[in-house]
XYZ file of N, CA, C and O in Angstrom:
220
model
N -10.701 32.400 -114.863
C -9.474 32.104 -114.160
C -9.317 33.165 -113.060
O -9.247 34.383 -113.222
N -9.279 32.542 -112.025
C -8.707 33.534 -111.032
C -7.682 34.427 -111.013
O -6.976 34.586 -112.008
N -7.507 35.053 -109.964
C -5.900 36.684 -110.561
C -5.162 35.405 -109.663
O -4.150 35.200 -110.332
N -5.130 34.559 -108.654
C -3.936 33.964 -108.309
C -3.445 32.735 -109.618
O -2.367 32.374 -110.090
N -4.649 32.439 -109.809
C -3.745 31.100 -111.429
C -3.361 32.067 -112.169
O -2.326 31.771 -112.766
N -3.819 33.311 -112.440
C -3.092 33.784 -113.548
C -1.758 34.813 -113.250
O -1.187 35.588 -114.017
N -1.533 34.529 -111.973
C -0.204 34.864 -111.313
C 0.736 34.271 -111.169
O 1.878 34.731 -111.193
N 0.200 32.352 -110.869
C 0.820 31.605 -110.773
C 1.693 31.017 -112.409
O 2.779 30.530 -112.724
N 0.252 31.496 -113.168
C 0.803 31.174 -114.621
C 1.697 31.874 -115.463
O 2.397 31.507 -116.407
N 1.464 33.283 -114.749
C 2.633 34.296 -115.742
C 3.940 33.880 -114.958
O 5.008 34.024 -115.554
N 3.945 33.491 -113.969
C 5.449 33.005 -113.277
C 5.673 31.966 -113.754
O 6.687 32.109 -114.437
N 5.243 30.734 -113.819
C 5.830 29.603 -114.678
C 6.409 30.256 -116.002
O 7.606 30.264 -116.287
N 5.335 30.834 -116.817
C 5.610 31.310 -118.169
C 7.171 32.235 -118.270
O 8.090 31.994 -119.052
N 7.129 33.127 -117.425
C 8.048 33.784 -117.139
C 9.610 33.030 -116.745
O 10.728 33.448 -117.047
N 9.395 32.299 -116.290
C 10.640 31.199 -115.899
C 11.101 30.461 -116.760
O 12.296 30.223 -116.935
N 9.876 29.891 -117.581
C 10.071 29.039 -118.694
C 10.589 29.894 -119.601
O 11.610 29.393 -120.073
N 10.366 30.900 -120.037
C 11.192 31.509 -121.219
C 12.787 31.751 -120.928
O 13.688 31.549 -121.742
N 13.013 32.477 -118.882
C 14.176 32.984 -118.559
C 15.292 31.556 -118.888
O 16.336 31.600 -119.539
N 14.862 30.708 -118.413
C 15.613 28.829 -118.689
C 16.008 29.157 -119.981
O 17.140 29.616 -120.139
N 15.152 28.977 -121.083
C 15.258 28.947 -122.319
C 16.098 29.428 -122.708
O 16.884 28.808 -123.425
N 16.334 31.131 -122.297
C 17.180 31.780 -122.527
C 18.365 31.816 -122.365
O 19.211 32.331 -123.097
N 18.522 31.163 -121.201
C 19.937 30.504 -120.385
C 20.387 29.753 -120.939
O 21.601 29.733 -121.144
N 19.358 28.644 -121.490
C 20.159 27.158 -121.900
C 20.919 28.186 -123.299
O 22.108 28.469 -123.440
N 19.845 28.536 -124.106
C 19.941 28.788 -125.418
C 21.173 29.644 -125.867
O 21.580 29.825 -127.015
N 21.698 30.156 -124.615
C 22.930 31.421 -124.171
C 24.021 30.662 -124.126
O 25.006 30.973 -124.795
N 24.004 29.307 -123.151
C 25.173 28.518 -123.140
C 25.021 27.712 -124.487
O 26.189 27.547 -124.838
N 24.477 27.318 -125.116
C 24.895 26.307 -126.336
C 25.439 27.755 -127.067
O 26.646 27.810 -127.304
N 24.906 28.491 -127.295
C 25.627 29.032 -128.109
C 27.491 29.765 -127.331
O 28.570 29.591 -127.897
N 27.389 30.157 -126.642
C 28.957 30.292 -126.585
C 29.532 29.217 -126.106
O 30.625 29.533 -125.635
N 29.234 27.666 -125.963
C 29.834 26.433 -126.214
C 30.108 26.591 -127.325
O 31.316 26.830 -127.335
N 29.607 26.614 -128.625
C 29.777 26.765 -129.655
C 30.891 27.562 -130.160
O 31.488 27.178 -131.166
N 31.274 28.785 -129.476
C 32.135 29.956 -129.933
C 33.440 29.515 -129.418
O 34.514 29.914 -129.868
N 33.266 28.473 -128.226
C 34.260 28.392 -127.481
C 35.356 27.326 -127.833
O 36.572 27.297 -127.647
N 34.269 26.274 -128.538
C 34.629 24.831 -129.056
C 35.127 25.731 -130.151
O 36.231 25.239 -130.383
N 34.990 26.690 -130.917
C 35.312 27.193 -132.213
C 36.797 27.640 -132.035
O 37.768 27.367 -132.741
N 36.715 28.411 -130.887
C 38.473 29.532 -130.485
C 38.809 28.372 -130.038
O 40.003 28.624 -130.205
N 38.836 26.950 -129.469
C 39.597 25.829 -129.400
C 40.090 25.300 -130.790
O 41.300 25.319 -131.016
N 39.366 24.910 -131.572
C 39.812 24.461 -132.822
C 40.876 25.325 -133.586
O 41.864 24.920 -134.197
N 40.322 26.960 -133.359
C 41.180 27.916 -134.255
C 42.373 27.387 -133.102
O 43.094 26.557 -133.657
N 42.653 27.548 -132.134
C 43.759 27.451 -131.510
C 44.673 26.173 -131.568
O 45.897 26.303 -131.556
N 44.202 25.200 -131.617
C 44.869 24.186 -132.245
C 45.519 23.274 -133.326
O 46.168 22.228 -133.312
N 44.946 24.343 -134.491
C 45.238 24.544 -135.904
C 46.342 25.549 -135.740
O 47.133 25.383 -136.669
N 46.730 26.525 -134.945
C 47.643 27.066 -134.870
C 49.043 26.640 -134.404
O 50.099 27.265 -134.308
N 48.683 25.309 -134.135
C 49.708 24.679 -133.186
C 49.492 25.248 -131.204
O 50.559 25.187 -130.593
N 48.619 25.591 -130.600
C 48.766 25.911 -129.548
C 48.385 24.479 -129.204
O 47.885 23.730 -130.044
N 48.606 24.155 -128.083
C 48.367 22.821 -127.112
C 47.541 22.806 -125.745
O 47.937 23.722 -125.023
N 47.009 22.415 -125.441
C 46.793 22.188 -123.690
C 47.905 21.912 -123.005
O 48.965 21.554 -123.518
N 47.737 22.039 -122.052
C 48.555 21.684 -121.052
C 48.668 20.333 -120.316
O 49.592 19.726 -119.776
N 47.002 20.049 -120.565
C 46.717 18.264 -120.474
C 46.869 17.451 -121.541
O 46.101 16.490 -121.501
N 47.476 17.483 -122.339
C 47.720 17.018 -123.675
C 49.205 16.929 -123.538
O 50.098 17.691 -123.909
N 49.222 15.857 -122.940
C 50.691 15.002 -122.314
C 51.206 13.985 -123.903
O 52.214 13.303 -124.092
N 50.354 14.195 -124.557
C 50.834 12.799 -126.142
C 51.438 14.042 -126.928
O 51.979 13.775 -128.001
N 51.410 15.284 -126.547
C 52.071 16.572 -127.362
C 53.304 16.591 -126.991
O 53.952 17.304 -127.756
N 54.170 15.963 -125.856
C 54.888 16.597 -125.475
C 55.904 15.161 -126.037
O 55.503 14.060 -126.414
N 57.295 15.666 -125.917
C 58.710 15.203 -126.198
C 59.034 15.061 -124.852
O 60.157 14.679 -124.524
């Protein structure tokens, strides 16, 4: 293998993991976030777009 494919390849490789890491970063504090929503609405807190809450 040439030093440019294997330049070209540690950069794909390199990208492909940084993505991974990203996606794998947002599902998880979706997760934390969908969580402090639930705790918060078990508390009785509301949205503000949640017009069927209101009197």
């Amino acid at each position: 293998m040439s030093a440019h494919a294997l330049y070209v390849t540690a950069a794909y490789g390199i990208t492909a993991i940084a993505l991974a890491g990203l996606v794998g970063w947002i599902l998880l504090d979706q997760r934390a976030r969908n969580r402090e929503l639930a705790e918060l609405e078990a508390a009785g807190v509301r949205r503000r777009s949640d017009k069927a809450g209101r009197s």
